[in-house]
Coordinates of C-alpha atoms in Angstrom, one line a residue:
M912 CA -36.7 67.0 -93.7
N913 CA -36.6 66.9 -90.0
K914 CA -34.3 69.7 -88.8
T915 CA -33.0 67.7 -86.2
V916 CA -32.0 65.2 -88.3
H917 CA -30.2 67.5 -90.5
Y918 CA -28.3 69.0 -88.0
T919 CA -27.1 65.3 -86.9
L920 CA -25.8 64.4 -90.2
T921 CA -24.1 67.8 -90.9
T922 CA -22.1 67.4 -87.5
I923 CA -21.1 63.9 -88.2
L924 CA -19.7 65.0 -91.8
F925 CA -18.2 67.5 -90.5
L926 CA -16.1 65.3 -87.8
I927 CA -15.4 62.7 -90.5
G928 CA -14.0 65.3 -92.9
L929 CA -11.7 67.1 -89.7
P930 CA -9.0 65.4 -90.0
K931 CA -8.3 65.2 -93.7
A932 CA -9.2 68.9 -93.9
F933 CA -6.0 69.4 -91.7
S934 CA -3.8 67.3 -93.4
Q935 CA -4.4 69.2 -97.0
K936 CA -2.9 72.3 -97.4
T937 CA -5.1 75.3 -96.4
N938 CA -5.4 76.6 -99.9
D939 CA -7.3 73.2 -101.1
N940 CA -11.3 73.7 -101.8
I941 CA -13.5 71.0 -100.3
G942 CA -16.4 71.8 -102.0
T943 CA -20.0 71.2 -100.9
E944 CA -22.4 68.3 -101.0
V945 CA -25.9 67.7 -100.7
V946 CA -27.2 64.6 -99.0
N947 CA -31.0 63.7 -99.3
V948 CA -32.6 61.5 -96.8
V949 CA -35.4 59.7 -97.7
K950 CA -36.1 58.0 -94.4
P951 CA -35.7 58.4 -90.6
Y952 CA -32.3 56.4 -89.4
T953 CA -32.6 53.2 -87.9
P954 CA -29.2 52.4 -86.1
T955 CA -28.6 48.4 -85.7
I956 CA -25.6 46.4 -83.9
S957 CA -23.8 44.2 -86.0
D958 CA -22.5 40.6 -85.0
A959 CA -19.6 40.7 -82.7
F960 CA -16.8 37.7 -83.1
K961 CA -15.2 36.4 -79.8
V962 CA -11.3 36.3 -79.7
K963 CA -10.3 32.8 -78.4
E964 CA -8.8 33.1 -74.8
T965 CA -6.1 30.5 -75.6
P966 CA -5.1 31.3 -79.4
S967 CA -3.6 27.9 -80.9
L968 CA 0.2 28.6 -82.0
D969 CA 1.6 26.5 -84.7
D970 CA 4.6 28.2 -85.2
E971 CA 7.5 25.5 -84.9
E972 CA 10.1 28.1 -82.9
T973 CA 7.7 28.1 -80.0
Q974 CA 7.6 24.2 -79.9
R975 CA 10.9 23.4 -79.4
K976 CA 12.6 23.4 -75.8
E977 CA 16.2 24.0 -75.1
N978 CA 18.3 22.1 -72.9
I979 CA 19.7 24.3 -69.9
Q980 CA 22.3 23.0 -67.9
Y981 CA 23.2 24.3 -64.6
N982 CA 26.7 23.9 -62.7
I983 CA 27.0 25.2 -59.2
F984 CA 30.6 26.0 -57.9
S985 CA 30.8 25.5 -54.3
F986 CA 33.4 27.1 -52.1
P987 CA 33.7 27.9 -48.2
V988 CA 32.7 31.0 -46.5
A989 CA 34.6 32.2 -43.6
S990 CA 31.8 32.8 -40.8
T991 CA 32.6 34.5 -37.5
F992 CA 29.0 33.8 -36.4
A993 CA 28.9 32.0 -33.1
P994 CA 25.4 31.4 -31.7
A995 CA 24.5 31.9 -27.7
K996 CA 24.0 28.9 -25.9
G997 CA 20.5 28.8 -24.6
K998 CA 19.7 28.9 -21.0
A999 CA 16.5 27.1 -19.2
A1000 CA 14.5 29.5 -17.3
N1001 CA 14.8 29.4 -13.3
V1002 CA 12.0 27.6 -11.9
D1003 CA 11.2 28.5 -8.5
K1004 CA 11.4 25.3 -6.0
E1005 CA 11.6 24.7 -2.4
P1006 CA 14.5 23.8 -0.9
A1007 CA 15.2 20.1 -0.3
E1008 CA 14.3 18.7 3.7
K1009 CA 17.3 17.8 5.4
I1010 CA 17.7 14.2 6.2
F1011 CA 18.9 13.5 9.3
S1012 CA 20.4 10.0 10.8
N1013 CA 19.2 10.1 13.9
Y1014 CA 16.2 10.8 16.2
L1015 CA 15.1 11.4 19.8
T1016 CA 10.9 11.4 20.4
L1017 CA 9.9 11.6 24.2
A1018 CA 6.2 11.7 25.4
A1019 CA 3.7 11.5 28.3
G1020 CA 0.3 11.2 28.8
N1021 CA -2.8 10.5 30.9
Y1022 CA -2.8 7.4 32.6
G1023 CA 0.8 7.8 33.5
T1024 CA 1.8 6.7 30.0
I1025 CA 5.4 7.3 29.1
N1026 CA 6.5 6.6 25.1
A1027 CA 10.0 6.9 24.1
E1028 CA 12.3 6.2 21.0
L1029 CA 15.9 6.6 20.2
F1030 CA 17.1 5.5 16.8
V1031 CA 20.7 5.9 15.9
T1032 CA 22.7 5.3 12.6
Q1033 CA 26.3 5.9 11.5
N1034 CA 28.5 5.1 8.8
V1035 CA 31.4 3.2 10.2
S1036 CA 33.1 3.0 6.6
N1037 CA 32.3 3.5 3.1
T1038 CA 30.1 0.4 2.8
D1039 CA 29.7 -0.5 6.7
Y1040 CA 27.1 1.0 9.0
F1041 CA 25.7 0.6 12.6
G1042 CA 22.3 1.2 13.8
G1043 CA 20.4 0.7 16.7
M1044 CA 16.8 1.7 18.1
L1045 CA 15.4 1.5 21.7
R1046 CA 11.7 1.5 22.6
H1047 CA 9.7 2.1 25.4
N1048 CA 5.7 2.1 26.0
S1049 CA 4.0 1.9 29.2
T1050 CA 0.9 3.2 31.3
Q1051 CA 0.3 2.9 35.0
G1052 CA -3.3 1.6 34.4
G1053 CA -6.2 3.3 35.8
I1054 CA -9.2 1.9 33.8
N1055 CA -12.8 2.4 35.4
D1056 CA -14.2 -0.5 37.0
V1057 CA -11.3 -2.8 36.9
V1058 CA -10.2 -4.0 40.3
L1059 CA -7.0 -5.6 39.4
D1060 CA -3.9 -4.1 38.1
D1061 CA -4.3 -3.2 34.7
K1062 CA -0.7 -1.3 33.9
F1063 CA 1.5 -2.7 31.3
L1064 CA 5.1 -2.2 30.2
N1065 CA 6.8 -2.8 26.8
T1066 CA 10.7 -2.3 26.1
A1067 CA 12.7 -3.1 23.2
L1068 CA 16.3 -2.8 21.5
D1069 CA 17.4 -3.7 18.5
L1070 CA 21.0 -3.3 17.2
T1071 CA 22.1 -4.1 13.6
Y1072 CA 25.5 -4.4 11.6
G1073 CA 26.0 -4.4 7.9
S1074 CA 27.8 -3.9 4.9
R1075 CA 26.8 -2.7 1.5
T1076 CA 28.6 -3.2 -2.0
K1077 CA 28.1 -3.6 -5.5
T1078 CA 28.2 -7.6 -5.2
M1079 CA 26.9 -7.9 -1.9
T1080 CA 25.0 -6.7 1.4
W1081 CA 24.7 -8.0 4.6
N1082 CA 23.5 -7.6 8.0
A1083 CA 23.7 -8.9 11.4
D1084 CA 20.9 -8.0 14.0
V1085 CA 20.6 -8.7 17.8
G1086 CA 17.7 -8.0 19.9
Y1087 CA 15.9 -8.1 23.3
Q1088 CA 12.3 -7.5 24.1
N1089 CA 10.9 -7.0 27.6
Q1090 CA 6.8 -6.9 28.2
V1091 CA 4.6 -7.0 31.0
Y1092 CA 1.1 -7.5 31.0
N1093 CA -1.7 -8.2 33.9
W1094 CA -4.5 -10.5 33.5
Y1095 CA -7.1 -8.0 34.9
G1096 CA -10.3 -9.4 33.2
I1097 CA -12.2 -10.8 35.6
F1098 CA -15.9 -12.0 34.6
P1099 CA -18.3 -9.7 37.2
G1100 CA -19.7 -11.4 40.1
T1101 CA -17.3 -14.6 40.0
L1102 CA -14.8 -13.6 42.8
S1103 CA -14.9 -12.3 46.1
D1104 CA -13.3 -9.6 47.7
A1105 CA -10.8 -11.7 49.3
T1106 CA -10.2 -14.0 46.6
I1107 CA -8.9 -10.9 44.5
D1108 CA -7.1 -9.3 47.0
G1109 CA -4.7 -12.7 46.6
I1110 CA -4.4 -13.1 43.2
D1111 CA -0.6 -12.0 41.5
E1112 CA -2.0 -11.1 38.1
Q1113 CA 1.2 -10.2 36.6
Q1114 CA 2.7 -11.7 33.5
T1115 CA 6.2 -11.2 32.0
Y1116 CA 7.3 -11.9 28.7
H1117 CA 11.1 -12.2 27.4
T1118 CA 12.4 -12.7 23.7
L1119 CA 16.0 -12.7 22.4
Y1120 CA 16.9 -13.0 19.2
L1121 CA 20.1 -13.2 16.7
G1122 CA 19.8 -12.9 12.8
G1123 CA 21.4 -12.1 9.8
R1124 CA 20.7 -11.6 6.3
L1125 CA 22.8 -12.0 3.1
G1126 CA 22.4 -10.8 -0.7
L1127 CA 24.4 -11.7 -3.9
G1128 CA 23.5 -9.2 -6.9
D1129 CA 25.4 -11.0 -9.2
S1130 CA 24.7 -14.6 -8.3
F1131 CA 21.8 -16.9 -8.5
L1132 CA 21.8 -16.6 -4.7
K1133 CA 19.5 -13.5 -4.2
E1134 CA 18.2 -13.4 -0.7
S1135 CA 18.9 -15.3 2.5
S1136 CA 17.8 -14.8 6.1
I1137 CA 18.3 -16.7 9.1
K1138 CA 17.3 -15.9 12.8
F1139 CA 17.1 -17.8 16.0
S1140 CA 15.1 -16.5 18.6
R1141 CA 14.3 -17.5 22.3
F1142 CA 10.8 -16.6 23.9
W1143 CA 10.0 -17.3 28.1
D1144 CA 7.8 -15.9 30.6
A1145 CA 7.3 -15.7 34.5
F1146 CA 5.8 -19.2 34.7
G1147 CA 8.4 -21.5 33.2
S1148 CA 7.3 -21.3 29.7
A1149 CA 10.1 -21.1 27.4
E1150 CA 10.1 -21.6 23.5
N1151 CA 12.9 -21.7 21.0
R1152 CA 12.8 -20.9 17.6
F1153 CA 15.2 -21.3 14.1
V1154 CA 13.9 -19.9 10.9
A1155 CA 16.3 -19.8 7.6
K1156 CA 14.8 -18.9 4.3
P1157 CA 17.3 -19.1 1.0
S1158 CA 16.2 -17.9 -2.3
L1159 CA 17.4 -18.6 -5.5
A1160 CA 16.3 -16.9 -8.8
F1161 CA 18.0 -17.4 -12.0
D1162 CA 17.0 -17.4 -16.1
I1163 CA 16.4 -20.2 -18.2
V1164 CA 15.5 -19.4 -22.0
K1165 CA 14.1 -15.9 -21.3
E1166 CA 12.1 -17.3 -18.2
K1167 CA 12.5 -16.4 -14.5
I1168 CA 12.8 -19.2 -12.4
K1169 CA 12.8 -19.0 -8.3
A1170 CA 13.1 -21.2 -6.1
D1171 CA 12.6 -20.8 -2.0
F1172 CA 13.5 -22.8 0.4
V1173 CA 12.2 -22.5 4.1
L1174 CA 13.5 -24.5 7.4
D1175 CA 11.2 -23.4 10.3
Y1176 CA 12.1 -25.3 14.1
I1177 CA 10.0 -24.5 17.0
S1178 CA 10.1 -26.5 20.3
G1179 CA 8.6 -25.3 23.5
T1180 CA 7.7 -26.5 26.7
F1181 CA 5.0 -25.3 29.3
D1182 CA 5.9 -26.2 33.2
Q1183 CA 1.9 -26.9 34.1
T1184 CA -1.5 -27.0 32.6
Y1185 CA -4.3 -25.0 33.1
Y1186 CA -6.2 -27.2 35.6
G1187 CA -2.9 -28.5 37.2
G1188 CA -0.8 -31.5 36.0
A1189 CA 2.4 -32.4 34.5
S1190 CA 4.3 -30.0 32.1
F1191 CA 4.1 -30.9 28.3
K1192 CA 6.1 -30.0 25.5
Y1193 CA 5.8 -29.7 21.9
G1194 CA 8.4 -29.4 18.4
F1195 CA 8.0 -29.3 15.1
T1196 CA 10.4 -29.0 12.1
N1197 CA 8.7 -27.8 8.8
V1198 CA 10.9 -28.3 5.4
G1199 CA 9.8 -26.5 2.6
F1200 CA 10.5 -25.9 -1.2
Q1201 CA 8.5 -23.6 -3.3
P1202 CA 9.5 -23.7 -7.1
S1203 CA 7.9 -20.9 -9.2
V1204 CA 8.5 -19.4 -12.4
V1205 CA 7.3 -16.0 -14.1
I1206 CA 5.9 -15.8 -17.5
K1207 CA 5.3 -12.6 -19.0
K1208 CA 3.4 -12.1 -22.5
D1209 CA 1.8 -8.6 -23.6
D1210 CA -0.3 -7.5 -20.4
L1211 CA -0.7 -11.0 -18.8
T1212 CA 1.4 -12.1 -15.9
V1213 CA 1.4 -15.4 -14.5
N1214 CA 3.7 -16.6 -11.6
A1215 CA 2.8 -20.4 -11.8
G1216 CA 4.3 -22.3 -8.6
V1217 CA 3.8 -25.1 -6.1
G1218 CA 5.0 -25.5 -2.9
F1219 CA 6.2 -29.2 -1.1
F1220 CA 6.3 -29.3 2.6
Y1221 CA 7.0 -31.9 5.5
S1222 CA 6.6 -31.5 9.3
A1223 CA 7.9 -33.7 11.6
A1224 CA 6.5 -33.6 15.0
Q1225 CA 9.3 -34.2 17.6
E1226 CA 7.1 -34.2 20.6
A1227 CA 3.1 -34.6 20.4
G1228 CA 1.5 -34.9 16.8
E1229 CA 1.6 -36.4 13.7
S1230 CA 4.1 -36.5 10.8
K1231 CA 2.7 -35.1 7.6
F1232 CA 3.2 -34.5 3.7
F1233 CA 1.9 -31.5 2.3
I1234 CA 1.5 -30.0 -1.2
Y1235 CA 0.0 -26.9 -2.3
P1236 CA -0.7 -24.6 -5.1
Q1237 CA 1.0 -21.3 -5.7
V1238 CA -0.3 -19.6 -9.0
T1239 CA -1.2 -16.1 -9.1
G1240 CA -1.8 -14.1 -12.4
S1241 CA -2.9 -10.6 -13.3
Y1242 CA -4.2 -9.1 -16.7
K1243 CA -4.2 -5.6 -17.5
V1244 CA -7.6 -4.8 -18.7
V1245 CA -7.1 -0.8 -19.4
G1246 CA -3.7 -0.4 -18.7
D1247 CA -3.3 0.7 -15.2
L1248 CA -6.5 1.9 -14.9
M1249 CA -8.2 -1.3 -14.1
I1250 CA -6.1 -4.7 -13.6
F1251 CA -7.5 -7.7 -13.4
Y1252 CA -5.9 -10.4 -10.9
A1253 CA -6.9 -13.8 -9.6
G1254 CA -4.9 -16.7 -7.7
I1255 CA -4.6 -19.9 -5.4
E1256 CA -2.1 -19.7 -2.8
G1257 CA -1.6 -22.4 0.1
G1258 CA 0.9 -23.2 2.5
L1259 CA 2.2 -24.5 6.2
K1260 CA 1.8 -21.6 8.7
Q1261 CA 3.9 -22.7 11.9
N1262 CA 2.4 -21.3 15.4
S1263 CA 4.2 -20.4 18.1
Y1264 CA 3.8 -19.4 21.7
R1265 CA 5.3 -15.7 21.2
D1266 CA 3.3 -15.2 18.0
F1267 CA -0.2 -16.0 20.1
V1268 CA 1.1 -13.5 23.1
Q1269 CA 1.6 -10.8 20.4
E1270 CA -1.7 -10.9 19.1
N1271 CA -3.3 -11.8 22.5
F1272 CA -1.3 -10.5 25.8
F1273 CA -3.8 -12.1 27.9
V1274 CA -3.5 -16.1 27.0
S1275 CA -2.6 -18.6 29.7
P1276 CA 0.9 -20.2 29.6
T1277 CA -0.8 -23.3 29.1
L1278 CA -1.4 -23.5 25.6
A1279 CA -1.3 -26.1 22.7
V1280 CA 0.9 -25.3 20.2
A1281 CA 0.5 -26.9 16.8
P1282 CA 0.9 -25.8 12.8
T1283 CA -1.7 -24.6 10.7
D1284 CA -2.6 -26.5 7.2
Q1285 CA -3.5 -23.6 4.9
K1286 CA -5.1 -25.7 2.2
F1287 CA -5.8 -22.9 -0.4
D1288 CA -6.9 -19.6 -0.8
V1289 CA -8.8 -18.7 -3.9
Y1290 CA -9.4 -15.4 -4.7
A1291 CA -9.9 -12.8 -7.6
G1292 CA -10.1 -8.7 -7.4
L1293 CA -10.1 -5.7 -9.6
K1294 CA -7.4 -2.8 -8.6
G1295 CA -6.4 0.2 -10.5
K1296 CA -6.8 4.2 -10.7
L1297 CA -9.7 6.1 -11.0
A1298 CA -8.0 9.1 -11.2
N1299 CA -4.0 9.8 -11.4
S1300 CA -4.4 10.4 -7.6
V1301 CA -6.9 7.9 -6.8
S1302 CA -6.4 3.9 -6.5
Y1303 CA -8.6 1.7 -5.6
N1304 CA -8.4 -2.5 -4.9
I1305 CA -11.6 -5.0 -4.4
R1306 CA -11.3 -8.5 -4.0
A1307 CA -13.3 -11.7 -2.5
S1308 CA -11.9 -15.0 -1.8
Y1309 CA -12.7 -18.4 -0.2
L1310 CA -10.0 -19.6 2.3
N1311 CA -9.7 -22.9 3.7
E1312 CA -7.3 -23.8 7.0
E1313 CA -7.4 -27.1 8.7
N1314 CA -5.9 -26.6 12.3
K1315 CA -7.0 -23.2 12.5
P1316 CA -6.3 -21.5 16.0
L1317 CA -9.0 -19.1 17.9
F1318 CA -8.5 -17.3 21.0
K1319 CA -11.2 -18.8 23.6
S1320 CA -11.9 -17.7 27.0
N1321 CA -10.9 -19.8 29.6
G1322 CA -13.4 -21.2 32.2
Y1323 CA -13.2 -20.7 36.1
D1324 CA -13.2 -24.0 38.2
E1325 CA -14.1 -22.9 41.8
S1326 CA -12.5 -26.3 42.9
S1327 CA -9.5 -26.3 41.2
A1328 CA -6.3 -26.0 42.9
N1329 CA -4.6 -23.6 40.5
T1330 CA -4.1 -20.4 42.2
D1331 CA -2.0 -18.8 39.6
G1332 CA -2.8 -15.3 38.4
Y1333 CA -4.5 -16.7 35.3
A1334 CA -6.6 -19.3 36.6
Y1335 CA -10.1 -17.5 37.9
G1336 CA -11.6 -16.9 33.9
N1337 CA -9.2 -14.1 32.9
S1338 CA -7.3 -15.6 30.6
F1339 CA -7.5 -17.0 27.4
D1340 CA -6.9 -20.4 25.6
V1341 CA -6.3 -21.4 21.8
V1342 CA -8.6 -24.0 20.5
Y1343 CA -8.4 -25.5 16.8
D1344 CA -10.8 -26.0 14.2
N1345 CA -11.3 -26.5 10.6
V1346 CA -12.4 -23.1 9.5
K1347 CA -13.6 -21.9 5.7
T1348 CA -13.7 -18.1 5.5
I1349 CA -15.3 -16.1 2.7
S1350 CA -14.4 -12.6 2.6
F1351 CA -14.7 -9.2 0.6
F1352 CA -12.3 -6.9 0.9
G1353 CA -12.4 -3.2 -0.6
E1354 CA -9.9 -0.3 -0.2
L1355 CA -9.6 3.3 -1.5
K1356 CA -6.6 5.4 -1.5
A1357 CA -6.2 9.2 -2.9
D1358 CA -3.7 11.5 -2.6
F1359 CA -5.4 14.8 -3.4
S1360 CA -2.4 16.8 -3.5
K1361 CA 0.9 16.4 -2.0
N1362 CA -1.0 17.8 1.6
V1363 CA -3.8 16.1 1.6
T1364 CA -3.9 12.2 1.7
F1365 CA -7.1 10.0 2.5
G1366 CA -7.7 6.0 2.7
I1367 CA -10.3 3.6 3.6
N1368 CA -10.6 0.1 3.7
G1369 CA -13.2 -2.8 4.8
T1370 CA -13.3 -6.5 5.2
F1371 CA -16.5 -8.2 5.2
S1372 CA -16.1 -12.0 6.5
S1373 CA -18.5 -15.1 7.0
Y1374 CA -17.1 -18.2 8.6
S1375 CA -17.8 -22.1 9.1
M1376 CA -16.8 -24.3 11.7
D1377 CA -16.3 -28.4 11.8
I1378 CA -16.4 -28.7 15.8
Q1379 CA -16.8 -25.1 17.2
K1380 CA -20.2 -23.3 18.0
E1381 CA -18.5 -19.8 17.0
A1382 CA -15.7 -18.6 15.4
W1383 CA -14.0 -17.3 18.6
N1384 CA -13.2 -13.3 18.7
L1385 CA -13.4 -13.2 14.7
P1386 CA -15.0 -10.0 13.5
G1387 CA -17.8 -10.1 10.9
I1388 CA -17.0 -6.7 9.8
S1389 CA -13.7 -4.4 10.3
I1390 CA -13.4 -1.0 8.7
G1391 CA -10.5 1.6 9.1
T1392 CA -10.0 5.1 7.5
S1393 CA -7.7 7.6 7.7
L1394 CA -6.8 11.5 6.6
D1395 CA -3.6 13.2 7.0
V1396 CA -3.1 17.3 6.1
N1397 CA 0.2 19.5 5.3
I1398 CA -2.0 22.5 6.8
T1399 CA 1.2 25.0 6.5
P1400 CA 4.7 24.2 6.2
K1401 CA 4.8 24.4 9.9
W1402 CA 1.6 22.5 10.9
Y1403 CA 0.0 19.3 10.0
A1404 CA -2.6 17.2 11.3
G1405 CA -4.0 13.6 10.7
A1406 CA -7.0 11.4 11.9
K1407 CA -7.6 7.5 12.3
V1408 CA -10.9 5.7 12.7
F1409 CA -11.4 2.1 13.0
F1410 CA -14.8 0.1 13.1
V1411 CA -14.8 -3.4 14.2
G1412 CA -18.3 -5.5 14.5
E1413 CA -19.6 -8.1 17.0
R1414 CA -17.3 -11.1 18.2
K1415 CA -18.5 -14.1 20.0
D1416 CA -16.9 -15.8 23.0
Q1417 CA -17.8 -18.4 25.7
F1418 CA -17.4 -17.9 30.0
I1419 CA -17.9 -21.3 31.4
R1420 CA -17.9 -21.4 35.1
S1421 CA -17.7 -24.9 36.9
S1422 CA -18.4 -26.0 40.7
I1423 CA -19.0 -29.3 42.4
L1424 CA -21.8 -28.0 44.4
I1425 CA -23.6 -25.9 41.4
D1426 CA -24.4 -26.4 38.4
Y1427 CA -23.5 -23.0 36.5
P1428 CA -24.9 -22.6 33.1
I1429 CA -22.5 -21.6 29.9
V1430 CA -22.5 -17.9 29.2
N1431 CA -22.6 -17.4 25.5
A1432 CA -20.9 -13.6 25.5
T1433 CA -21.2 -11.1 22.5
L1434 CA -19.0 -8.6 22.4
D1435 CA -20.4 -5.4 21.0
S1436 CA -19.1 -3.5 17.8
Y1437 CA -16.9 -0.8 18.5
F1438 CA -15.0 2.4 16.8
D1439 CA -11.9 3.8 18.1
L1440 CA -11.0 7.6 16.9
N1441 CA -7.6 8.9 17.0
A1442 CA -6.1 12.1 15.8
H1443 CA -3.0 14.0 16.3
V1444 CA -1.5 17.7 15.3
G1445 CA 2.2 18.6 15.0
Y1446 CA 3.6 21.5 14.7
K1447 CA 7.2 22.0 12.9
H1448 CA 9.2 24.5 15.1
N1449 CA 12.1 24.0 12.5
E1450 CA 14.1 21.3 10.9
R1451 CA 15.4 19.5 13.8
L1452 CA 12.6 19.9 16.2
T1453 CA 9.1 19.1 16.1
F1454 CA 6.2 19.1 18.8
F1455 CA 3.1 16.9 18.5
L1456 CA -0.2 16.3 20.2
K1457 CA -1.8 12.7 20.0
G1458 CA -5.2 11.6 21.0
N1459 CA -6.7 7.9 21.3
N1460 CA -10.7 6.6 21.8
L1461 CA -11.3 10.4 21.7
A1462 CA -15.2 9.2 21.6
N1463 CA -14.5 7.9 24.8
Q1464 CA -15.9 4.4 24.1
N1465 CA -15.8 1.5 26.8
Y1466 CA -15.4 -1.0 24.7
Q1467 CA -14.3 -4.4 25.2
R1468 CA -11.3 -5.7 23.1
W1469 CA -11.4 -9.1 24.8
L1470 CA -14.2 -10.5 26.9
N1471 CA -13.9 -8.5 30.3
Y1472 CA -11.2 -6.9 29.0
P1473 CA -12.2 -2.9 28.7
V1474 CA -9.9 -0.4 27.1
Q1475 CA -8.8 2.8 28.7
G1476 CA -11.0 6.0 27.8
I1477 CA -9.8 8.8 26.2
Q1478 CA -5.9 9.1 26.4
V1479 CA -4.3 12.0 25.6
M1480 CA -0.3 12.3 24.9
A1481 CA 2.2 15.5 24.2
G1482 CA 5.4 15.2 23.2
A1483 CA 8.4 16.4 21.0
S1484 CA 10.8 14.9 18.5
Y1485 CA 14.3 16.2 17.8
K1486 CA 16.2 14.9 14.8
F1487 CA 20.4 15.2 14.9
D1488 CA 23.4 13.8 13.5
F1489 CA 26.7 13.3 15.4

């Protein structure tokens, strides 16, 4: 028998019997036993029985559930806890700029330029107020190569008295304006020095007006205005005009109805014609009624209306009745980012001698005045925002006008007996024609921040006429841009640039002895650069410096009418309260 196996079995038997030996009395005799191993020991592993993870319980006591009822007894608990109120965090903000009711501006520059403005307003009571404004702008002339006097003066005084209440607002206005201009645009080489020395080229215009407005907040009569004006000049021309525009608005079945009425009366007289002769008169009374309804549905808004006008001619001319479409609409394609709009509108425009003068100060006091039939203006466009601070607007339109006025240079008749200051080919007439205009307009505005703003716009136009050879003095292209910057809280600056394309005009010189050719003139395109810079000394006093035509362009706004070169003006503005 192997000794190793024998020792091992002896040790196992000893350990098995050890507990029993300790449990018996010490005097028990265990005895001896001999074990004979007939082969070597080969151990084996018995099969294991896995215990179930979730044993099944058949005990009936575990299957029965007891119903438990919960009873909650509520009673008030006294508490002295008082939460502290929250406070908003302090935000640093700039102090609000004080607003003054009145201001005075004085400035002076080269060419003997003087500019002055005084604005005054005062509350008479809790509801009534009074206001007035005095404006003066003049220059002593001095344009290069101009042989006649080219100074001008413009002075105006406007006064108003009004009242504002919860139910009614009204105001009454009165004003006077005096304007002095000179017909200095002589066609080169047409007049001798002796003839030029004998010309009295000055013209003076006067305007006096009375008017008022009335608005009733809780009434169907929303706003009404009336105005009477008298306009006359130094050559015996005079014009009276009265305009009344009441406006009604009310709701019918949740739809907003609006009705505008127009009464526009004008009458005037010119003492003479351009080539001499008797005086002539003009007069028209235009009456209009323009009802409309506003329809809104989701992102679509439509203003559907029609205009009925009757024009009664008191002197020369023909009385007529007109009907015009007045329909506009807009649709939000992408919210405020892209809005499509379109419309077709027409109307009867009352022309006047004063309106012609304000557009062209160098017209002769011998004009034919008549209304313009704006048959329709069809347009469509897109407007919206490219970003929160950048907006755009693009539009295409087709305008059809009958009897549209155009400014054209007056000819010079060497044999004419008229020796007034406008009769030497240095003034402008008004001619009428049926004009169709196709135009494209684009505009972009950007507020990069509260300190920087920028804008640019342009109009491209094409004209077609029935009688006239050209659309006299109408540009095919005009572009304008502006930039304003607040450099610091004290300093600010800005610039504006205007570009105007070529225009056409015609000069006719006639004589008994000589057959002069017709001069078809093309006025060159031009751009005008204007800039300003200012310093706010305090909340009341501001100093500024302005410059006009800084590129020193010797362009002609009208035929033979060059403008002043570089113009520089310095001044100050003072704000105050009484």
